[in-house]
Amino acid sequence: MNKNRREFFKNAGMTGAALLTVSGIDHVAQGQTVTPQLFPHRILGTGKNAFEVSALGFGVMGMSYNRGIHPDKPALIKLLRQAVDRGVTLFDTAEIYGPFVNEQLAGEALSQFKNKISVTTKFGHEIINRKGTGKQNSRPENIRKVAEESLKRLKIEVIDLFYQHRFDPNVSIEDVAGTVKELIKEGKVKHFGLCEVSAQTIRRAHAVQPVTAIQSEYHLMHRDVEKEILPVCEELGIGFVPYSPLNRGFLGGDITEYTKFDSGNDNRNTLPRFTPEAIRANLRIVEELHQFGRTRGITAAQVALAWLLAQKSWIVPIPGTTKLSHLEENLHAAEIAFSPEELRKIETAVSKKEIVGDRYPAEQQKQVGH
Ligand SMILES: NC(=O)c1ccc[n+]([C@@H]2O[C@H](COP(=O)([O-])OP(=O)(O)OC[C@H]3O[C@@H](n4cnc5c(N)ncnc54)[C@H](OP(=O)(O)O)[C@@H]3O)[C@@H](O)[C@H]2O)c1
């Protein structure tokens, strides 16, 4: 066993990663043969509903939606394939991202790896004339329609994990779970997930169709899920996928009060936590991450991701990026382990700072937590 391999096994053991497999896929990218990499795996869900994935996934959304300017399509496709080469097996998208174009991008870049990696997607936003209306639509016929269309856009035969994106007040969660259960029986979907729902909704859905993963916002600046959601996941054997694990890039430390968010394609300029005043105040939190990381030779983003990974062995964050350097930086977080004292230290330092600005504007906040 060479030194790198030994180091990797040692570090993966330290992170409590559930499994460690050779997950990188040997393929020819841009004319170069890439050597498979070792990357720790984790398991979302339990029993028949278990879903094994890389310990860190890749959030595809920001490559074309809500995160401003981005590289051109060939560069994005190359980066997604570089993530596969580095052992990422979980890629996350949704019908609403674009709409449609983000799923198309994932399909074009990743369908050649089907059965080796997974692209998860989501249904439930109402889309009319290729535009999200801001309303929900989880009626059974719409869930079925989205499944068929997503399969085509992703160029796959089965969706490994299909999430309801937002709770629909007009459709009972039992009907939603029942429809996904039928899609599973028909072989079009493998696993069921929900986003930003209450513990009560998780229990009701799980009684009809066991849930494999809850995907909700979770990071050092938003820890609400620790109260009820993580305990219910633990009790029912459901995995957890923190979205926006870097608080939409903020915890990475590149954003300042002078950062301009593209008004056409970046929702951060609508979020109260991203006004110049809120950013200026909240940078005190990022400085704590920098301070903590400096003495350990790691970056603020790595502190944020390693902290999430340390919370539970069934947590799989899905950071998004448009840069190879950030991808590699983020993946290294899976090699970092903190002692209980270190975890307490960073949590105490962050909790002493007031967080300025809500995470969502009032209208979007009304759609979560049901
Ligand atoms: N279920 C839901 O309702 C929901 C909602 C939102 C998001 N999501 C999912 O979660 C995924 C990630 O969410 P997100 O994009 O909102 O947030 P995120 O992963 O917290 O942040 C992404 C941003 O961070 C920057 N970044 C990444 N690595 C960095 C690093 N090491 N240092 C500094 N900056 C870094 C990226 O910019 P660069 O391109 O410059 O790296 C990008 O703008 C999405 O792709 C989507 O799949 C789900």
Short mmCIF file of C-alpha atoms and ligand atoms in Angstrom, two decimals:
data_model
loop_
_atom_site.label_atom_id
_atom_site.label_comp_id
_atom_site.label_asym_id
_atom_site.label_seq_id
_atom_site.Cartn_x
_atom_site.Cartn_y
_atom_site.Cartn_z
CA MET A 1 0.00 0.00 0.00
CA ASN A 2 1.60 3.28 -0.99
CA LYS A 3 1.75 6.26 1.34
CA ASN A 4 -1.17 8.17 -0.18
CA ARG A 5 -3.39 5.14 0.00
CA ARG A 6 -2.42 4.51 3.61
CA GLU A 7 -3.04 8.14 4.53
CA PHE A 8 -6.40 8.02 2.86
CA PHE A 9 -7.53 4.91 4.76
CA LYS A 10 -6.33 6.46 8.01
CA ASN A 11 -8.14 9.72 7.37
CA ALA A 12 -11.34 8.08 6.17
CA GLY A 13 -11.39 6.07 9.39
CA MET A 14 -11.01 9.28 11.37
CA THR A 15 -14.00 10.90 9.67
CA GLY A 16 -16.20 7.95 10.59
CA ALA A 17 -17.04 7.49 6.94
CA ALA A 18 -19.37 4.52 6.71
CA LEU A 19 -17.56 2.87 3.82
CA LEU A 20 -14.52 3.40 1.74
CA THR A 21 -14.49 2.10 -1.78
CA VAL A 22 -12.69 2.72 -5.01
CA SER A 23 -15.35 4.95 -6.44
CA GLY A 24 -13.63 7.06 -9.04
CA ILE A 25 -14.38 5.91 -12.52
CA ASP A 26 -11.52 5.25 -14.84
CA HIS A 27 -12.49 7.06 -17.99
CA VAL A 28 -10.98 9.10 -20.69
CA ALA A 29 -11.64 12.81 -20.09
CA GLN A 30 -10.42 15.31 -22.65
CA GLY A 31 -8.05 12.74 -24.09
CA GLN A 32 -6.46 11.82 -20.77
CA THR A 33 -6.85 8.62 -18.84
CA VAL A 34 -7.65 9.48 -15.25
CA THR A 35 -6.69 7.17 -12.42
CA PRO A 36 -9.52 6.15 -10.10
CA GLN A 37 -9.39 7.86 -6.71
CA LEU A 38 -10.38 6.55 -3.34
CA PHE A 39 -13.14 8.50 -1.70
CA PRO A 40 -15.14 7.65 1.43
CA HIS A 41 -18.76 6.60 1.04
CA ARG A 42 -21.77 7.00 3.29
CA ILE A 43 -25.21 5.46 3.37
CA LEU A 44 -28.46 7.44 3.22
CA GLY A 45 -31.50 5.55 4.51
CA THR A 46 -31.64 2.02 5.82
CA GLY A 47 -32.56 -1.54 4.86
CA LYS A 48 -34.26 -1.87 1.48
CA ASN A 49 -34.22 1.92 1.16
CA ALA A 50 -30.48 2.37 1.70
CA PHE A 51 -28.60 4.40 -0.89
CA GLU A 52 -24.80 4.36 -0.90
CA VAL A 53 -23.14 7.56 -2.10
CA SER A 54 -19.85 9.46 -1.82
CA ALA A 55 -19.51 11.23 1.55
CA LEU A 56 -19.73 14.58 -0.28
CA GLY A 57 -22.00 15.12 -3.25
CA PHE A 58 -22.02 17.85 -5.89
CA GLY A 59 -24.84 20.41 -6.09
CA VAL A 60 -25.25 21.09 -9.81
CA MET A 61 -27.76 23.96 -9.45
CA GLY A 62 -25.32 26.88 -9.40
CA MET A 63 -23.69 25.80 -12.66
CA SER A 64 -26.61 27.41 -14.48
CA TYR A 65 -29.11 28.79 -11.96
CA ASN A 66 -29.29 31.15 -8.99
CA ARG A 67 -25.52 31.59 -8.54
CA GLY A 68 -24.81 34.24 -11.16
CA ILE A 69 -22.31 34.14 -13.99
CA HIS A 70 -20.74 30.78 -14.75
CA PRO A 71 -18.33 29.17 -17.23
CA ASP A 72 -19.59 27.94 -20.62
CA LYS A 73 -21.17 24.52 -21.06
CA PRO A 74 -18.07 22.58 -22.19
CA ALA A 75 -16.20 23.81 -19.09
CA LEU A 76 -19.10 22.82 -16.84
CA ILE A 77 -19.31 19.37 -18.41
CA LYS A 78 -15.57 18.96 -17.93
CA LEU A 79 -15.84 19.94 -14.26
CA LEU A 80 -18.72 17.52 -13.59
CA ARG A 81 -16.65 14.71 -15.12
CA GLN A 82 -13.63 15.76 -13.05
CA ALA A 83 -15.85 15.37 -9.99
CA VAL A 84 -16.65 11.81 -11.11
CA ASP A 85 -12.94 11.15 -11.60
CA ARG A 86 -12.33 12.30 -8.03
CA GLY A 87 -14.86 9.85 -6.64
CA VAL A 88 -18.08 11.89 -6.36
CA THR A 89 -21.05 9.61 -6.99
CA LEU A 90 -23.93 11.90 -5.93
CA PHE A 91 -25.00 14.82 -8.12
CA ASP A 92 -28.03 16.93 -7.25
CA THR A 93 -30.31 18.83 -9.61
CA ALA A 94 -34.03 19.67 -10.00
CA GLU A 95 -36.58 20.32 -12.72
CA ILE A 96 -37.01 23.94 -11.53
CA TYR A 97 -33.31 24.82 -11.90
CA GLY A 98 -33.44 26.75 -15.14
CA PRO A 99 -36.14 25.36 -15.43
CA PHE A 100 -34.92 22.22 -17.21
CA VAL A 101 -31.47 23.38 -18.37
CA ASN A 102 -29.71 22.20 -15.22
CA GLU A 103 -31.11 18.69 -15.62
CA GLN A 104 -30.11 18.78 -19.30
CA LEU A 105 -26.57 19.76 -18.32
CA ALA A 106 -26.40 16.91 -15.79
CA GLY A 107 -27.75 14.51 -18.41
CA GLU A 108 -25.25 15.57 -21.04
CA ALA A 109 -22.27 15.42 -18.67
CA LEU A 110 -23.11 12.41 -16.57
CA SER A 111 -25.39 9.92 -18.35
CA GLN A 112 -22.32 8.10 -19.65
CA PHE A 113 -21.63 7.06 -16.03
CA LYS A 114 -25.12 5.74 -15.31
CA ASN A 115 -25.19 2.76 -12.93
CA LYS A 116 -21.88 4.00 -11.49
CA ILE A 117 -22.94 7.40 -10.18
CA SER A 118 -26.34 8.90 -9.30
CA VAL A 119 -28.09 12.09 -10.29
CA THR A 120 -30.89 12.95 -7.88
CA THR A 121 -33.67 15.32 -8.91
CA LYS A 122 -36.83 16.96 -7.59
CA PHE A 123 -40.47 17.60 -8.48
CA GLY A 124 -43.15 19.85 -7.05
CA HIS A 125 -42.77 23.42 -8.31
CA GLU A 126 -45.42 24.67 -10.74
CA ILE A 127 -43.81 25.54 -14.10
CA ILE A 128 -45.76 27.30 -16.85
CA ASN A 129 -44.19 28.27 -20.19
CA ARG A 130 -40.75 27.28 -18.91
CA LYS A 131 -41.07 29.59 -15.87
CA GLY A 132 -41.58 28.76 -12.21
CA THR A 133 -44.77 30.44 -10.94
CA GLY A 134 -43.68 30.37 -7.29
CA LYS A 135 -46.56 27.96 -6.54
CA GLN A 136 -46.40 24.23 -5.86
CA ASN A 137 -47.74 21.32 -7.88
CA SER A 138 -47.35 17.87 -6.37
CA ARG A 139 -50.55 16.46 -7.84
CA PRO A 140 -49.98 12.80 -8.71
CA GLU A 141 -50.31 13.41 -12.47
CA ASN A 142 -47.69 16.14 -12.29
CA ILE A 143 -45.26 14.00 -10.26
CA ARG A 144 -45.61 11.31 -12.95
CA LYS A 145 -45.12 13.85 -15.75
CA VAL A 146 -42.00 15.30 -14.10
CA ALA A 147 -40.57 11.80 -13.60
CA GLU A 148 -40.99 10.98 -17.31
CA GLU A 149 -39.53 14.29 -18.45
CA SER A 150 -36.64 14.23 -15.96
CA LEU A 151 -35.70 10.72 -17.08
CA LYS A 152 -35.46 12.03 -20.65
CA ARG A 153 -33.46 15.11 -19.74
CA LEU A 154 -31.10 13.13 -17.52
CA LYS A 155 -30.84 10.41 -20.23
CA ILE A 156 -31.33 7.61 -17.70
CA GLU A 157 -33.85 4.82 -17.15
CA VAL A 158 -34.36 5.21 -13.40
CA ILE A 159 -34.10 8.16 -10.99
CA ASP A 160 -32.02 6.98 -8.02
CA LEU A 161 -33.60 9.47 -5.59
CA PHE A 162 -36.66 11.61 -6.34
CA TYR A 163 -37.39 14.43 -3.89
CA GLN A 164 -40.50 16.51 -3.36
CA HIS A 165 -38.94 19.99 -3.62
CA ARG A 166 -41.49 21.90 -1.51
CA PHE A 167 -44.56 20.81 0.44
CA ASP A 168 -47.80 21.32 -1.51
CA PRO A 169 -50.64 22.53 0.74
CA ASN A 170 -53.19 21.27 -1.81
CA VAL A 171 -52.02 17.64 -1.99
CA SER A 172 -51.81 15.35 1.04
CA ILE A 173 -48.34 14.02 1.74
CA GLU A 174 -49.86 10.51 1.70
CA ASP A 175 -50.86 11.04 -1.96
CA VAL A 176 -47.36 12.30 -2.77
CA ALA A 177 -45.69 9.34 -1.04
CA GLY A 178 -48.20 6.95 -2.63
CA THR A 179 -47.41 8.27 -6.12
CA VAL A 180 -43.66 7.90 -5.61
CA LYS A 181 -44.30 4.40 -4.21
CA GLU A 182 -46.04 3.50 -7.50
CA LEU A 183 -43.14 4.97 -9.52
CA ILE A 184 -40.77 2.81 -7.46
CA LYS A 185 -42.89 -0.28 -8.20
CA GLU A 186 -42.82 0.60 -11.89
CA GLY A 187 -39.01 0.81 -11.78
CA LYS A 188 -38.84 4.51 -12.70
CA VAL A 189 -37.60 5.68 -9.30
CA LYS A 190 -35.44 3.94 -6.71
CA HIS A 191 -35.67 6.08 -3.57
CA PHE A 192 -37.91 8.79 -2.11
CA GLY A 193 -36.84 12.10 -0.54
CA LEU A 194 -38.40 15.28 0.85
CA CYS A 195 -37.08 18.83 1.22
CA GLU A 196 -37.69 21.37 4.00
CA VAL A 197 -40.64 19.58 5.63
CA SER A 198 -41.66 19.22 9.28
CA ALA A 199 -41.03 16.16 11.47
CA GLN A 200 -44.76 15.40 11.33
CA THR A 201 -44.76 15.36 7.50
CA ILE A 202 -41.70 13.11 7.48
CA ARG A 203 -43.50 10.61 9.74
CA ARG A 204 -46.66 10.64 7.62
CA ALA A 205 -44.75 10.20 4.36
CA HIS A 206 -42.50 7.51 5.78
CA ALA A 207 -45.54 5.46 6.85
CA VAL A 208 -46.63 5.22 3.20
CA GLN A 209 -43.27 4.98 1.42
CA PRO A 210 -40.05 4.79 3.46
CA VAL A 211 -38.00 7.93 2.96
CA THR A 212 -34.31 7.60 2.10
CA ALA A 213 -33.19 11.22 2.58
CA ILE A 214 -34.34 14.61 3.79
CA GLN A 215 -32.69 17.51 1.97
CA SER A 216 -32.88 20.78 3.90
CA GLU A 217 -30.67 23.76 4.60
CA TYR A 218 -28.04 23.04 7.26
CA HIS A 219 -24.72 24.72 8.03
CA LEU A 220 -23.02 26.62 10.84
CA MET A 221 -25.26 29.66 10.21
CA HIS A 222 -28.53 27.69 10.07
CA ARG A 223 -28.88 24.82 12.53
CA ASP A 224 -32.69 24.60 12.90
CA VAL A 225 -32.80 20.96 11.73
CA GLU A 226 -30.97 19.88 14.89
CA LYS A 227 -34.13 20.43 16.98
CA GLU A 228 -36.59 18.01 15.40
CA ILE A 229 -35.52 16.93 11.93
CA LEU A 230 -32.21 15.18 12.65
CA PRO A 231 -33.74 13.33 15.66
CA VAL A 232 -36.64 12.06 13.53
CA CYS A 233 -34.22 11.01 10.78
CA GLU A 234 -32.15 9.12 13.34
CA GLU A 235 -35.24 7.42 14.79
CA LEU A 236 -36.62 6.36 11.39
CA GLY A 237 -33.30 5.54 9.73
CA ILE A 238 -33.46 8.33 7.16
CA GLY A 239 -30.35 10.01 5.74
CA PHE A 240 -29.82 13.77 5.64
CA VAL A 241 -28.48 15.89 2.78
CA PRO A 242 -27.62 19.46 3.84
CA TYR A 243 -28.23 21.86 0.96
CA SER A 244 -26.34 25.15 0.62
CA PRO A 245 -23.76 23.68 3.04
CA LEU A 246 -21.54 26.76 2.58
CA ASN A 247 -24.51 29.09 3.07
CA ARG A 248 -24.57 29.81 -0.67
CA GLY A 249 -20.82 30.40 -0.77
CA PHE A 250 -20.72 32.80 2.19
CA LEU A 251 -18.84 30.44 4.52
CA GLY A 252 -16.14 29.98 1.87
CA GLY A 253 -14.97 33.52 2.57
CA ASP A 254 -14.92 34.91 -1.00
CA ILE A 255 -18.01 37.10 -0.54
CA THR A 256 -17.77 40.66 0.83
CA GLU A 257 -20.17 43.59 1.11
CA TYR A 258 -18.86 44.73 -2.29
CA THR A 259 -19.75 41.47 -4.08
CA LYS A 260 -22.24 42.10 -6.90
CA PHE A 261 -24.85 39.40 -7.44
CA ASP A 262 -26.07 39.13 -11.04
CA SER A 263 -29.64 40.44 -10.86
CA GLY A 264 -30.86 38.13 -13.63
CA ASN A 265 -29.53 34.82 -12.37
CA ASP A 266 -28.56 35.03 -8.73
CA ASN A 267 -31.18 34.76 -6.02
CA ARG A 268 -28.74 35.95 -3.36
CA ASN A 269 -29.64 39.57 -4.12
CA THR A 270 -33.18 38.78 -2.90
CA LEU A 271 -32.06 37.14 0.37
CA PRO A 272 -32.01 39.27 3.55
CA ARG A 273 -28.76 37.59 4.67
CA PHE A 274 -26.98 38.86 1.54
CA THR A 275 -27.59 42.62 1.79
CA PRO A 276 -24.28 44.56 2.11
CA GLU A 277 -25.13 45.36 5.76
CA ALA A 278 -25.86 41.72 6.63
CA ILE A 279 -22.72 40.52 4.83
CA ARG A 280 -20.56 43.08 6.63
CA ALA A 281 -21.93 41.96 10.01
CA ASN A 282 -21.89 38.24 9.27
CA LEU A 283 -18.29 38.25 8.04
CA ARG A 284 -17.37 38.06 11.74
CA ILE A 285 -18.58 34.46 11.57
CA VAL A 286 -16.42 33.68 8.54
CA GLU A 287 -13.45 35.20 10.35
CA GLU A 288 -13.98 32.66 13.16
CA LEU A 289 -13.78 29.87 10.57
CA HIS A 290 -10.62 31.39 9.09
CA GLN A 291 -9.03 31.69 12.55
CA PHE A 292 -9.92 28.11 13.43
CA GLY A 293 -8.68 26.85 10.07
CA ARG A 294 -5.41 28.80 10.07
CA THR A 295 -3.92 26.89 12.99
CA ARG A 296 -4.90 23.61 11.35
CA GLY A 297 -3.85 24.42 7.78
CA ILE A 298 -7.36 24.23 6.37
CA THR A 299 -9.71 26.74 4.76
CA ALA A 300 -12.98 28.23 5.99
CA ALA A 301 -14.96 26.12 3.49
CA GLN A 302 -13.22 22.98 4.73
CA VAL A 303 -14.03 23.86 8.35
CA ALA A 304 -17.70 24.35 7.40
CA LEU A 305 -17.96 21.06 5.47
CA ALA A 306 -15.93 18.97 7.93
CA TRP A 307 -18.12 20.30 10.75
CA LEU A 308 -21.23 19.09 8.89
CA LEU A 309 -19.70 15.68 8.17
CA ALA A 310 -18.87 15.32 11.87
CA GLN A 311 -22.47 15.76 12.98
CA LYS A 312 -23.73 12.31 11.87
CA SER A 313 -22.32 9.46 9.81
CA TRP A 314 -25.46 9.60 7.62
CA ILE A 315 -25.07 13.25 6.59
CA VAL A 316 -23.96 13.93 3.00
CA PRO A 317 -23.48 17.64 2.11
CA ILE A 318 -23.82 18.73 -1.52
CA PRO A 319 -21.70 21.87 -2.07
CA GLY A 320 -21.87 23.44 -5.50
CA THR A 321 -19.04 25.03 -7.44
CA THR A 322 -17.96 26.15 -10.90
CA LYS A 323 -14.23 25.77 -10.15
CA LEU A 324 -11.92 22.76 -10.01
CA SER A 325 -9.90 24.43 -7.26
CA HIS A 326 -13.00 24.76 -5.05
CA LEU A 327 -14.12 21.22 -5.89
CA GLU A 328 -10.80 19.79 -4.74
CA GLU A 329 -10.72 22.02 -1.68
CA ASN A 330 -14.21 20.88 -0.71
CA LEU A 331 -13.53 17.19 -1.27
CA HIS A 332 -10.53 17.36 1.06
CA ALA A 333 -13.01 18.14 3.86
CA ALA A 334 -13.84 14.42 3.91
CA GLU A 335 -10.30 13.76 5.18
CA ILE A 336 -10.60 16.18 8.11
CA ALA A 337 -11.70 15.05 11.55
CA PHE A 338 -12.25 17.28 14.58
CA SER A 339 -12.13 16.17 18.20
CA PRO A 340 -15.23 16.84 20.36
CA GLU A 341 -13.35 19.77 21.94
CA GLU A 342 -12.56 21.23 18.54
CA LEU A 343 -16.20 20.91 17.48
CA ARG A 344 -17.31 22.67 20.65
CA LYS A 345 -14.75 25.39 20.10
CA ILE A 346 -15.94 26.28 16.61
CA GLU A 347 -19.62 26.03 17.61
CA THR A 348 -19.09 28.29 20.62
CA ALA A 349 -17.14 30.84 18.59
CA VAL A 350 -19.86 30.99 15.91
CA SER A 351 -22.79 31.02 18.33
CA LYS A 352 -21.40 34.10 20.08
CA LYS A 353 -21.89 36.10 16.88
CA GLU A 354 -25.29 37.46 16.04
CA ILE A 355 -26.54 36.33 12.61
CA VAL A 356 -27.92 39.32 10.73
CA GLY A 357 -30.72 38.85 8.16
CA ASP A 358 -33.18 36.00 7.61
CA ARG A 359 -32.21 33.15 5.31
CA TYR A 360 -35.31 33.64 3.09
CA PRO A 361 -37.66 36.55 2.30
CA ALA A 362 -41.10 36.16 3.96
CA GLU A 363 -42.81 34.67 0.89
CA GLN A 364 -40.24 31.86 0.49
CA GLN A 365 -40.13 31.27 4.24
CA LYS A 366 -43.87 30.48 4.13
CA GLN A 367 -43.13 27.50 1.87
CA VAL A 368 -40.84 25.66 4.31
CA GLY A 369 -41.36 23.69 7.49
CA HIS A 370 -44.85 22.22 6.78
N1 LIG B 1 -33.66 21.40 -1.85
C1 LIG B 1 -33.59 22.69 -1.92
O1 LIG B 1 -34.56 23.40 -1.68
C2 LIG B 1 -32.28 23.33 -2.32
C3 LIG B 1 -32.11 24.72 -2.21
C4 LIG B 1 -30.85 25.25 -2.58
C5 LIG B 1 -29.85 24.43 -3.03
N2 LIG B 1 -30.07 23.08 -3.13
C6 LIG B 1 -29.00 22.17 -3.59
O2 LIG B 1 -27.81 22.42 -2.83
C7 LIG B 1 -26.72 22.60 -3.72
C8 LIG B 1 -25.70 23.57 -3.15
O3 LIG B 1 -26.35 24.74 -2.77
P1 LIG B 1 -25.88 26.24 -3.07
O4 LIG B 1 -25.25 26.31 -4.40
O5 LIG B 1 -27.02 27.09 -2.75
O6 LIG B 1 -24.85 26.52 -1.91
P2 LIG B 1 -23.36 26.18 -1.46
O7 LIG B 1 -22.94 24.86 -1.94
O8 LIG B 1 -23.40 26.47 -0.01
O9 LIG B 1 -22.55 27.34 -2.15
C9 LIG B 1 -22.27 27.38 -3.51
C10 LIG B 1 -21.43 28.62 -3.75
O10 LIG B 1 -20.24 28.50 -2.99
C11 LIG B 1 -19.12 28.80 -3.77
N3 LIG B 1 -18.04 27.89 -3.31
C12 LIG B 1 -18.00 26.54 -3.44
N4 LIG B 1 -16.89 26.05 -2.87
C13 LIG B 1 -16.22 27.11 -2.38
C14 LIG B 1 -15.00 27.24 -1.69
N5 LIG B 1 -14.26 26.18 -1.40
N6 LIG B 1 -14.60 28.49 -1.32
C15 LIG B 1 -15.35 29.58 -1.62
N7 LIG B 1 -16.52 29.51 -2.26
C16 LIG B 1 -16.95 28.29 -2.65
C17 LIG B 1 -19.52 28.56 -5.19
O11 LIG B 1 -18.88 29.48 -6.03
P3 LIG B 1 -17.76 29.00 -7.09
O12 LIG B 1 -18.52 28.56 -8.27
O13 LIG B 1 -16.97 30.23 -7.27
O14 LIG B 1 -16.99 27.90 -6.43
C18 LIG B 1 -21.04 28.79 -5.18
O15 LIG B 1 -21.38 30.09 -5.56
C19 LIG B 1 -27.38 23.12 -5.01
O16 LIG B 1 -26.57 22.87 -6.14
C20 LIG B 1 -28.65 22.31 -5.04
O17 LIG B 1 -28.40 21.05 -5.61
C21 LIG B 1 -31.27 22.54 -2.78
#
